[in-house]
Every structure is written in C-alpha cells, then in structure tokens.
Short mmCIF file of C-alpha atoms (C1' of nucleotides) in Angstrom, two decimals:
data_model
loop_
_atom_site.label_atom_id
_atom_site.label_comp_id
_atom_site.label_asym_id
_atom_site.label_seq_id
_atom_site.Cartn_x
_atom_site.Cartn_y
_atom_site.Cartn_z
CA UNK A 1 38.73 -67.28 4.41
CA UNK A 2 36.04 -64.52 5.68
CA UNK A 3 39.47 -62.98 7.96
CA UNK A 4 41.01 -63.36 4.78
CA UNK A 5 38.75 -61.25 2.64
CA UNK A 6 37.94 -58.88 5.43
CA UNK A 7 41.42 -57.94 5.61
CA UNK A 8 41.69 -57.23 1.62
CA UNK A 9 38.86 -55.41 1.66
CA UNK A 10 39.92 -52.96 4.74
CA UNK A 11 43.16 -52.39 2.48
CA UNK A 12 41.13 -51.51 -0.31
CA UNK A 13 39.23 -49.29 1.82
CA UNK A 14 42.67 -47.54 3.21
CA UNK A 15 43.24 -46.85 0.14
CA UNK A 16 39.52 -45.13 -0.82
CA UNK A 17 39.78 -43.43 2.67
CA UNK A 18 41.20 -40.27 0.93
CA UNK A 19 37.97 -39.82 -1.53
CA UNK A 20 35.51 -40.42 1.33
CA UNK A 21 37.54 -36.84 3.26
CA UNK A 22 37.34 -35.44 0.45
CA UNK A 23 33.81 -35.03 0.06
CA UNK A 24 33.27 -34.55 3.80
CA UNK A 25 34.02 -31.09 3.74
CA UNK A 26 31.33 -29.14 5.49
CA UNK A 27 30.01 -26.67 2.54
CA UNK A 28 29.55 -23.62 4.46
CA UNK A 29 26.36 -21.85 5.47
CA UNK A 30 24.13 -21.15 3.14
CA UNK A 31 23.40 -17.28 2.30
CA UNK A 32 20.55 -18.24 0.92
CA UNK A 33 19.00 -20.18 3.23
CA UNK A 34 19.62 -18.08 5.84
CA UNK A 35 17.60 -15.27 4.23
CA UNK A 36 15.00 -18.00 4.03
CA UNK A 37 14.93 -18.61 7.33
CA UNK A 38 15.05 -15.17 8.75
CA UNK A 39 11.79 -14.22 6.36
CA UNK A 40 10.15 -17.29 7.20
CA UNK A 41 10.57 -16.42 11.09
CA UNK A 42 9.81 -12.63 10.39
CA UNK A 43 6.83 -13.92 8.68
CA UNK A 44 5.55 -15.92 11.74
CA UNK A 45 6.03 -19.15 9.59
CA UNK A 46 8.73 -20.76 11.59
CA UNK A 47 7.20 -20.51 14.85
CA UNK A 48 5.56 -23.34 15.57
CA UNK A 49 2.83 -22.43 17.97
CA UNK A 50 -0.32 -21.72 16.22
CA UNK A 51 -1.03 -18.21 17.64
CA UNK A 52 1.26 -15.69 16.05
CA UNK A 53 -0.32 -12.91 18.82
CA UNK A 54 -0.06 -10.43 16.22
CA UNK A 55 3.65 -10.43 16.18
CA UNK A 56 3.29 -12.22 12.74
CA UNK A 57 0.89 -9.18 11.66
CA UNK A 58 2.54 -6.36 12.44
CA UNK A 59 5.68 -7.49 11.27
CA UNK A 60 4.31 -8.76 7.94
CA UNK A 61 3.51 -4.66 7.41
CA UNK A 62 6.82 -2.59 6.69
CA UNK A 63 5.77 -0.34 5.02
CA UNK A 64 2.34 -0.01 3.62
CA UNK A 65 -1.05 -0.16 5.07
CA UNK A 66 -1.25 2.75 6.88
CA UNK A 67 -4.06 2.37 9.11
CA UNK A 68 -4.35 -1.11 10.73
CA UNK A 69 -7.15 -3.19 8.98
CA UNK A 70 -7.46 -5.80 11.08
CA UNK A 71 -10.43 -7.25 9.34
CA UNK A 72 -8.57 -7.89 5.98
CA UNK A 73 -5.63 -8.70 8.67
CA UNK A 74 -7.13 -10.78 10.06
CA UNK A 75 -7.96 -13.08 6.85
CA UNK A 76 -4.35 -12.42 6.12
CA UNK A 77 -3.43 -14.29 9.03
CA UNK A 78 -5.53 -16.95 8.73
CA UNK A 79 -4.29 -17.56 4.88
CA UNK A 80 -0.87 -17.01 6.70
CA UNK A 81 -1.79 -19.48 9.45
CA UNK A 82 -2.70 -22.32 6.77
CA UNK A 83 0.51 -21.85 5.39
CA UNK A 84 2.12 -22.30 8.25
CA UNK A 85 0.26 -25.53 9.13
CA UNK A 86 1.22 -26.60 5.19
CA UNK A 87 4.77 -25.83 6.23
CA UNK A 88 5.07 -27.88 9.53
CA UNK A 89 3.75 -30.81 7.99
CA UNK A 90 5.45 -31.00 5.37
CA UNK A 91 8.55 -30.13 7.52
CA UNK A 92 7.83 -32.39 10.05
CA UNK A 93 6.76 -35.27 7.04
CA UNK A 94 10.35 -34.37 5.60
CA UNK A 95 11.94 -34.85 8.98
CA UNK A 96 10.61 -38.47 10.13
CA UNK A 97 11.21 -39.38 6.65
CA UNK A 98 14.99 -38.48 6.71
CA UNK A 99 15.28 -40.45 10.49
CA UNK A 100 13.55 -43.66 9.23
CA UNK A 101 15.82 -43.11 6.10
CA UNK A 102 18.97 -42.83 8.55
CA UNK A 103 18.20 -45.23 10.90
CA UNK A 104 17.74 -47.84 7.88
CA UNK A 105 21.08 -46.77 6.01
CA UNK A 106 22.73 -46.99 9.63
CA UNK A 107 21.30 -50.27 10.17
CA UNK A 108 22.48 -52.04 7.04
CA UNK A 109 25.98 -50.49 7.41
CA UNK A 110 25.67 -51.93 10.64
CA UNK A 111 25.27 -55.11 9.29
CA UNK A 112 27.36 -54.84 6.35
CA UNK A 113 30.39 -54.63 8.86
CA UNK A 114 29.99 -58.14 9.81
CA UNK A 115 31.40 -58.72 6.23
CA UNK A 116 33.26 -55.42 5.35
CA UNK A 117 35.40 -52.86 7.52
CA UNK A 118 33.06 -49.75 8.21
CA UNK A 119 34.24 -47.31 10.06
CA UNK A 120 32.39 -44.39 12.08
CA UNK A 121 33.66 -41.85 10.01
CA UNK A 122 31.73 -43.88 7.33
CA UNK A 123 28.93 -43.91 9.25
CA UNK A 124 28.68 -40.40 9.70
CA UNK A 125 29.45 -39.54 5.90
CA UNK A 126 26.53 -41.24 4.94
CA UNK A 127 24.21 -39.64 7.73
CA UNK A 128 26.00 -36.34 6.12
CA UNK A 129 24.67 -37.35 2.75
CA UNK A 130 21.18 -38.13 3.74
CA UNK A 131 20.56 -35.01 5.46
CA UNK A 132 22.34 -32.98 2.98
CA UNK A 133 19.70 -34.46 0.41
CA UNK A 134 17.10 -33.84 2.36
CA UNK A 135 17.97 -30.50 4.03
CA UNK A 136 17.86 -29.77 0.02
CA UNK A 137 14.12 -30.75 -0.33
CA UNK A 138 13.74 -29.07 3.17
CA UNK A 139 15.30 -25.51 1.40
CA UNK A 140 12.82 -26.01 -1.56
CA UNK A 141 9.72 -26.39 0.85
CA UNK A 142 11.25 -23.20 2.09
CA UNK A 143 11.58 -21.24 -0.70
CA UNK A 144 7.98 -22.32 -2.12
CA UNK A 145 6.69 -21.16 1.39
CA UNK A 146 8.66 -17.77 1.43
CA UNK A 147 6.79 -17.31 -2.23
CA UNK A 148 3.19 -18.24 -0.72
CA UNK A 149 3.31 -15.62 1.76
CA UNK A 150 5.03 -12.83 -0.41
CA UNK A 151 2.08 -13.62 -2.76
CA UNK A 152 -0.36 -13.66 -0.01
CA UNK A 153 1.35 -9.99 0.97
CA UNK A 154 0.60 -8.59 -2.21
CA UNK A 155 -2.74 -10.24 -2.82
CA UNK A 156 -3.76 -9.08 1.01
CA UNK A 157 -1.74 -6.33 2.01
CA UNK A 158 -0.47 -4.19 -0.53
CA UNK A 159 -2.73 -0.84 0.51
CA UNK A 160 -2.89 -0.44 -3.30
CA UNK A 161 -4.50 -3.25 -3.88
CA UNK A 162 -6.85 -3.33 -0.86
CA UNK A 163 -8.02 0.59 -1.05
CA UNK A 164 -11.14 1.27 0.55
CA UNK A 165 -13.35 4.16 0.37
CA UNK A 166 -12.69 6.68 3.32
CA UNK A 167 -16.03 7.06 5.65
CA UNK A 168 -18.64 9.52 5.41
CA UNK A 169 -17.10 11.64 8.12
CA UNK A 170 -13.67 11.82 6.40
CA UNK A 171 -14.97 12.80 3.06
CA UNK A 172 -17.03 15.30 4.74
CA UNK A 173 -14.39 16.81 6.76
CA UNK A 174 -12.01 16.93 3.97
CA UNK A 175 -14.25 18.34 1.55
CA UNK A 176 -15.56 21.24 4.17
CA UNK A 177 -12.11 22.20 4.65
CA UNK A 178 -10.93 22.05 0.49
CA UNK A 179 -14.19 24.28 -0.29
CA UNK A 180 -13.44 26.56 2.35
CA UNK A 181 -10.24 26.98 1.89
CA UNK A 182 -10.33 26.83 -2.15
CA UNK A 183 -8.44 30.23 -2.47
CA UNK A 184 -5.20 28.37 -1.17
CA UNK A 185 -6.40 24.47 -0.70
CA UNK A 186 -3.04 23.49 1.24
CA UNK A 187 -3.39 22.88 4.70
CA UNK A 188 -0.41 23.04 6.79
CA UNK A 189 1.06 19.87 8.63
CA UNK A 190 -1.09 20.79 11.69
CA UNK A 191 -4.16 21.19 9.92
CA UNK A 192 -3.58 18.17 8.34
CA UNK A 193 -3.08 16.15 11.62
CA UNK A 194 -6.42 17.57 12.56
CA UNK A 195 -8.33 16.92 9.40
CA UNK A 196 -6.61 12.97 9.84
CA UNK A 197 -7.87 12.79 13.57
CA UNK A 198 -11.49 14.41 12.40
CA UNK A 199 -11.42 11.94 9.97
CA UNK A 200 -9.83 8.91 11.08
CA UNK A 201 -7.72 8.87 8.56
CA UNK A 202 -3.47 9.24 8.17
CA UNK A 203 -1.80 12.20 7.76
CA UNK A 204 -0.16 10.84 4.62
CA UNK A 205 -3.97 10.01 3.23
CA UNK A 206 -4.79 13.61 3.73
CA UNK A 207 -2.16 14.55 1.69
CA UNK A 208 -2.89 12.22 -0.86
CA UNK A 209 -6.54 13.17 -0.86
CA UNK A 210 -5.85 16.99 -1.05
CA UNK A 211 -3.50 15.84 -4.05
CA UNK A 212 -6.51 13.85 -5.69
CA UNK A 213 -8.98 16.57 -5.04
CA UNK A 214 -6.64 19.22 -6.09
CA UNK A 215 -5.97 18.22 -9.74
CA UNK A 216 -9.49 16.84 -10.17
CA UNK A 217 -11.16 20.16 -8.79
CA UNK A 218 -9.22 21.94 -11.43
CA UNK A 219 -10.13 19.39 -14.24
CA UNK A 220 -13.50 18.69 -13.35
CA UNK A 221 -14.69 21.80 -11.33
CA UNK A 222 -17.59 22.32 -13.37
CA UNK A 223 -19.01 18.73 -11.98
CA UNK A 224 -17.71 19.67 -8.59
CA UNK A 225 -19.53 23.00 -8.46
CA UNK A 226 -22.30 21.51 -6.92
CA UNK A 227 -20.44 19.73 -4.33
CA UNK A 228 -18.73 23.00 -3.70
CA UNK A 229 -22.19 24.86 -2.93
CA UNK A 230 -22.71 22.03 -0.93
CA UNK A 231 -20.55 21.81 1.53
CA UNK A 232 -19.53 25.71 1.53
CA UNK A 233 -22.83 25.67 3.07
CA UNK A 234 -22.62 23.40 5.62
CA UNK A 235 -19.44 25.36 5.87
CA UNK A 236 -21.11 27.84 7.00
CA UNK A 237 -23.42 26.82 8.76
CA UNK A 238 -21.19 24.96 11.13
CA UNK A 239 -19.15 27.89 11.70
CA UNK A 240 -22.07 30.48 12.84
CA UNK A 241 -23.30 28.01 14.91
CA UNK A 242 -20.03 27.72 16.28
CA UNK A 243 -18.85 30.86 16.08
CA UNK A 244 -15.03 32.22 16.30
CA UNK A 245 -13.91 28.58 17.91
CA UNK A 246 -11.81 25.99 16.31
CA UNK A 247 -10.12 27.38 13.36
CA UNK A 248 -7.21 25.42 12.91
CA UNK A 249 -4.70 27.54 11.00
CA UNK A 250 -4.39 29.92 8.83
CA UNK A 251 -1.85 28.95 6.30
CA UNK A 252 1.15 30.91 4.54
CA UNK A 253 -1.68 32.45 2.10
CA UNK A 254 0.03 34.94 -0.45
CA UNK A 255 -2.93 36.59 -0.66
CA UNK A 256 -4.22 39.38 2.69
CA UNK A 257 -7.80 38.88 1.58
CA UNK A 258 -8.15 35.08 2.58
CA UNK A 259 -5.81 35.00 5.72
CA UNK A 260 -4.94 37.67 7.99
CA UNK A 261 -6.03 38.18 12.12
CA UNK A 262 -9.28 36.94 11.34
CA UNK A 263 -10.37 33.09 10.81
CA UNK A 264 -10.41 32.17 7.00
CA UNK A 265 -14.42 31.56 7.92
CA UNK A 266 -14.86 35.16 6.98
CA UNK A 267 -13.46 33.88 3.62
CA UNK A 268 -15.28 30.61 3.39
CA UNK A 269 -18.61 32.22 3.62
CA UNK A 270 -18.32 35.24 1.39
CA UNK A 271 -17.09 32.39 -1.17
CA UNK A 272 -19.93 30.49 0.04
CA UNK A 273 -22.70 33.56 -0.27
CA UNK A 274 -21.51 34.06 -3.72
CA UNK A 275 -21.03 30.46 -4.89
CA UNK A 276 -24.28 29.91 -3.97
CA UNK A 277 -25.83 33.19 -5.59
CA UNK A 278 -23.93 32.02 -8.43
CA UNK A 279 -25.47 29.12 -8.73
CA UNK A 280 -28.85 30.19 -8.42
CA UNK A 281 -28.54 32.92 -10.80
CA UNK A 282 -28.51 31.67 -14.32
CA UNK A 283 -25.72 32.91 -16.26
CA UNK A 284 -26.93 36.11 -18.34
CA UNK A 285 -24.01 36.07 -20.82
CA UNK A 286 -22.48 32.17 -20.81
CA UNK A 287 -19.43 33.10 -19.53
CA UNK A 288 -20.28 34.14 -16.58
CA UNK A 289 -19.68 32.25 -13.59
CA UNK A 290 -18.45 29.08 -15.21
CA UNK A 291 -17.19 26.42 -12.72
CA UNK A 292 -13.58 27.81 -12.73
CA UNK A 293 -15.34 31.17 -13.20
CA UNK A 294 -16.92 30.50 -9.94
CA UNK A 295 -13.11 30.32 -8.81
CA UNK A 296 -12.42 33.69 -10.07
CA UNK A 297 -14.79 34.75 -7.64
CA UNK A 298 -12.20 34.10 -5.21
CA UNK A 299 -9.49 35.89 -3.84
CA UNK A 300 -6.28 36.46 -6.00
CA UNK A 301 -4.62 33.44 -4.40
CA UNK A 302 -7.31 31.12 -5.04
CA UNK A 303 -7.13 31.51 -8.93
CA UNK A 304 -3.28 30.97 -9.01
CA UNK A 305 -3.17 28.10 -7.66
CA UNK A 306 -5.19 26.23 -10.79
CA UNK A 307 -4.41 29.05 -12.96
CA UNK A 308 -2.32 26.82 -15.09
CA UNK A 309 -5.04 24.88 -16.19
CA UNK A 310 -7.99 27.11 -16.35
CA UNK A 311 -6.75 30.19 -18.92
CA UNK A 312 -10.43 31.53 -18.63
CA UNK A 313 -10.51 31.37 -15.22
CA UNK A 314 -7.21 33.70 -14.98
CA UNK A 315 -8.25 35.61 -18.13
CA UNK A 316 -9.55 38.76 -16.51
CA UNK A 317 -9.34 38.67 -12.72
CA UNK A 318 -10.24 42.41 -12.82
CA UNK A 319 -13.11 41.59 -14.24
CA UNK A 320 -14.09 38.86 -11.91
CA UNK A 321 -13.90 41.04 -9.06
CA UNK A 322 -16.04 43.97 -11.04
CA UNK A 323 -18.61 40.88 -11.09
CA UNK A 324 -18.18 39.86 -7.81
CA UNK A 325 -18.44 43.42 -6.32
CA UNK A 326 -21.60 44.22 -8.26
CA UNK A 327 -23.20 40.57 -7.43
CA UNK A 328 -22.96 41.41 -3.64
CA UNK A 329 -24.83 44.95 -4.45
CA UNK A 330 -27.40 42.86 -5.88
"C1'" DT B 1 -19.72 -6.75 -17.54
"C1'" DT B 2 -18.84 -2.00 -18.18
"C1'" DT B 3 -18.18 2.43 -16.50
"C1'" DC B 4 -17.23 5.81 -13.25
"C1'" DA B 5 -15.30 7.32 -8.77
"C1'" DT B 6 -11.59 7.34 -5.83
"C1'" DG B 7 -7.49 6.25 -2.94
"C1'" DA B 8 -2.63 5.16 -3.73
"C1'" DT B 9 1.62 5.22 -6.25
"C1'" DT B 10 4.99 6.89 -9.49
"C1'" DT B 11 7.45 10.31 -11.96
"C1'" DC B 12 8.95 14.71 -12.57
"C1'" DA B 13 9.72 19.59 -11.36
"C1'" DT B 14 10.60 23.02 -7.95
"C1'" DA C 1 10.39 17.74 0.95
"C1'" DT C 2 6.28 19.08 -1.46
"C1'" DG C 3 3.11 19.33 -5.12
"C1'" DA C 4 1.38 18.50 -10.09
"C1'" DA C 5 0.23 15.29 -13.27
"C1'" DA C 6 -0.26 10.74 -14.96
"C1'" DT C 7 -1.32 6.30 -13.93
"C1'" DC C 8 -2.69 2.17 -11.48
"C1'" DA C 9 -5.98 -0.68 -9.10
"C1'" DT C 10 -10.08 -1.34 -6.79
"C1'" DG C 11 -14.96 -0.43 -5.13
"C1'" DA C 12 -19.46 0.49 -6.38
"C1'" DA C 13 -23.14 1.78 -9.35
"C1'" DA C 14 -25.47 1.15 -13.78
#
DNA sequence: TTTCATGATTTCAT
DNA sequence: ATGAAATCATGAAA
C-alpha cells in the first residue's frame, strides 16, 4: 500500500517537475543591489571590522568639505560607525535566521520523503526560495542603511551646512590685503595661494571670500569704512616695519597709479593716509568723503570696479582727485 | 527667539 | 573660467 501510493505520487510529481524548472530560473543580478553594495562598501558600512582607519572618511568626502574637519569628522564617523554596528546585526540576525529557517524546511523535506518522492533538485528550489525571500529583507536593510548614511552626509558633511567662521588670522589677512588692494581687489591665483596658506584657509575659500567681501564692500561700504581705516593701518604699519619684502604680486591693474615697478604698498598707504584723514575730518559739505566717496579717493581703477553700484562714487572722479590733491596739501 | 554676520552655493553674464 | 548678484544656511550676539 505505502509502495503503492509512493509510486502515484512520484508520477504526479513527473508530471509537476516542469513548473518546479520553471521557476528555478536564476533572475539575474540585481542593478540595484549592486549599487547598494558598492555605496555601502564605499561608505565603510560593509566592512566588518570596526575601525574604518579613515578610509571610510575620506571616501565619504567627494566633493565638498574642503579643508579636513576632523572634529565634526570625527562625530561623523562615529554616527557612521553606529550604523554600521545597526547594519551587522541586523545582517547577521537576518542571516542565522534564514539557516535555522533552511535547516528546518530541509529537515521536514527530509522527512517528508519517507512518504513522498523528493528529489534534490527539490531540495535546492526550496533553499532557492528561502534565501531569495530573505536576500529581499536583506536588500531592504540595505537600502534603509544606504539612506541613514546619505542623511548622516548631509546632516554632517555638507560644507554648507557645517560652515564655520574662518580664524582671526584669516580674516585678518584677507581683509589687509582687500583694503590694500581696494583700487583693484582681485588677487591673482598666486596671491591667492598665499593669502590661503597665511590663512589656513583653501584657495577656493579665498575666492569665495573676496566674492563675499566684494559685493558687500560695495553695498555696505559706508559700515565697512571703519574696518577699512582699520586695517589700512595695520596695513601700513606692517609694511614699514617690514619694508620693501614680501609683496606678493602685483596684479593685471588697468590703472599705472596702483601697480607699476613699485610694490602696491606705496598705494595702500597713500589710500591709507587719506582714508584715515578722511575719517577724522568731518565732512564740510555732506558729500564729501562718503564711504564710496572714500573710494573715489582711489585710483581710477579702484572706482570702476564698484562703479556700477555706486553712481556717486563715479559721478565726478575729476573732482575726487581735485579733493584728494588738496587734502594731502592740507 | 530674533536678528545680524558670514561662508558657501547657485545662477547668470562675460 | 571668472566674477557679480542673489540666495541659502549656519554661527553668534542681542
């Protein structure tokens, strides 16, 4: 009787054979999960060891963050590293729960073909199906990881986000160099990879800054003018203590009267001298020596670069000069 | 909490 | 590619 059955039942089987290939086709490899997997190991995620040894930080910065923070780094990595620890666990939870789950499903096949006809090829289709189910749940605690750390990135990383006042020393640099330069405030690539080494800054953030400064000078230099008197005279200072040494460059300035065979210092004071006399002097008529009056002071050069902004201060260069000319023979 | 200052980014023009 | 202008986003002071 049991030979009996067993036999009907391994005919009904050759018969269902033909579904069971069916479905045994191998789907192929996932794009997707690929792209997972390479940001997760990019990412330091799917490395197991604990200690990403900075691999994981440098690599988590393409493109941004310019100079390497390591303090806000370093509580990026340790964010990072809890994720990572979330990640195992749950990977490795998701992994002893598929072999228990495998081992039982083999088991009562096993048994089963005391009574039935199971074949290997059985066998292994239902292995296939268990790990296809749960490398499913494994690609979701994938994906949810790749979106904790791209949401750590942005919360951490993004320069943006995390901007931080430059030092003293940078603002101080930068500044000395826009007020004595102000006739033509556009230092050269050089001068710019000096004023980021002075400061300890990037080259890129002295562009930026001289950007900033640039537009907000010419909006705002009434505000500024005291800054300007400021450091115009440590300007100066600095330079007669230093004498004809370090100047940097002297840039493509249109104009002969800032720039020429001498260093620009020449130019920085005289702006300085008169800035400051400027500033002292209380304006007889109003109009005299207004913030981007002050600029009009300057050099041809210096006005037309904010001209566009500042009609007043273009207004009557001529006049400016008369001014200027008479100020020093006071 | 609000306001201002400031570094970074984006968009557009040259 | 570089700079102007507008804008965003954050830090710090009020």
């Amino acid at each position: 009787m049991k030979s009996a059955l067993f036999s009907v039942l391994c005919e009904i089987k050759g018969k269902t054979a033909m579904s069971i290939r069916q479905h045994q086709e191998e789907d192929p490899p996932d794009a997707q999960l690929l792209r997972l997997d390479s940001m997760l190991l990019a990412e330091g995620v799917s490395r197991p060891e604990k200690r990403g040894r900075g691999a994981a930080g440098t690599a988590a910065t393409p493109g941004g963050c310019p100079n390497d923070n390591s303090i806000e780094h370093s509580d990026y990595r340790a964010k990072l590293s809890h994720i990572r620890q979330i990640y195992h666990s749950e990977l490795e939870k998701y992994e002893q729960a598929c072999r228990e789950f495998t081992t039982h499903v083999t088991n009562l096949l096993r048994e089963q073909s005391r009574v039935r006809p199971v074949s290997s090829r059985e066998m292994e289709h239902m292995v296939g199906i268990i790990h296809g189910k749960f490398s499913a749940i494994q690609r979701q605690l994938k994906q949810s990881t790749c979106e904790a750390v791209m949401t750590l990135r942005s919360r951490l990383l993004d320069a943006r986000r995390k901007r931080r006042n430059f030092s003293k020393q940078a603002t101080q640099v930068l500044n000395e160099y826009f007020y004595s330069h102000l006739s033509n405030p556009y230092p050269s690539e050089e001068t710019k990879e000096e004023l980021a080494r002075k400061g300890g800054i990037t080259v890129s953030q002295v562009s930026n800054w001289f950007g900033n400064k640039r537009i907000r000078y010419k909006k705002n230099s009434g505000k500024l003018q005291e800054e300007a008197t400021m450091y115009s005279e440590k300007t100066s200072v600095a330079t007669k203590v230093r004498g004809s040494g370090g100047q940097t460059s002297c840039q493509s300035t249109p104009s002969p009267g800032s720039c020429g065979p001498f260093p620009l210092t020449s130019g920085g004071d005289m702006v300085l001298t008169l800035r400051t006399l400027a500033f002292l002097q209380p304006p007889p008529g109003g109009a005299f020596l207004q913030p981007p009056g002050g600029v009009c002071l300057q050099p041809p050069a210096h006005s037309s670069w904010q001209r566009a902004t500042t009609p007043q201060a273009a207004s009557s260069p001529a006049e400016d000069s008369g001014s200027f000319n008479s100020d020093v023979s006071n």
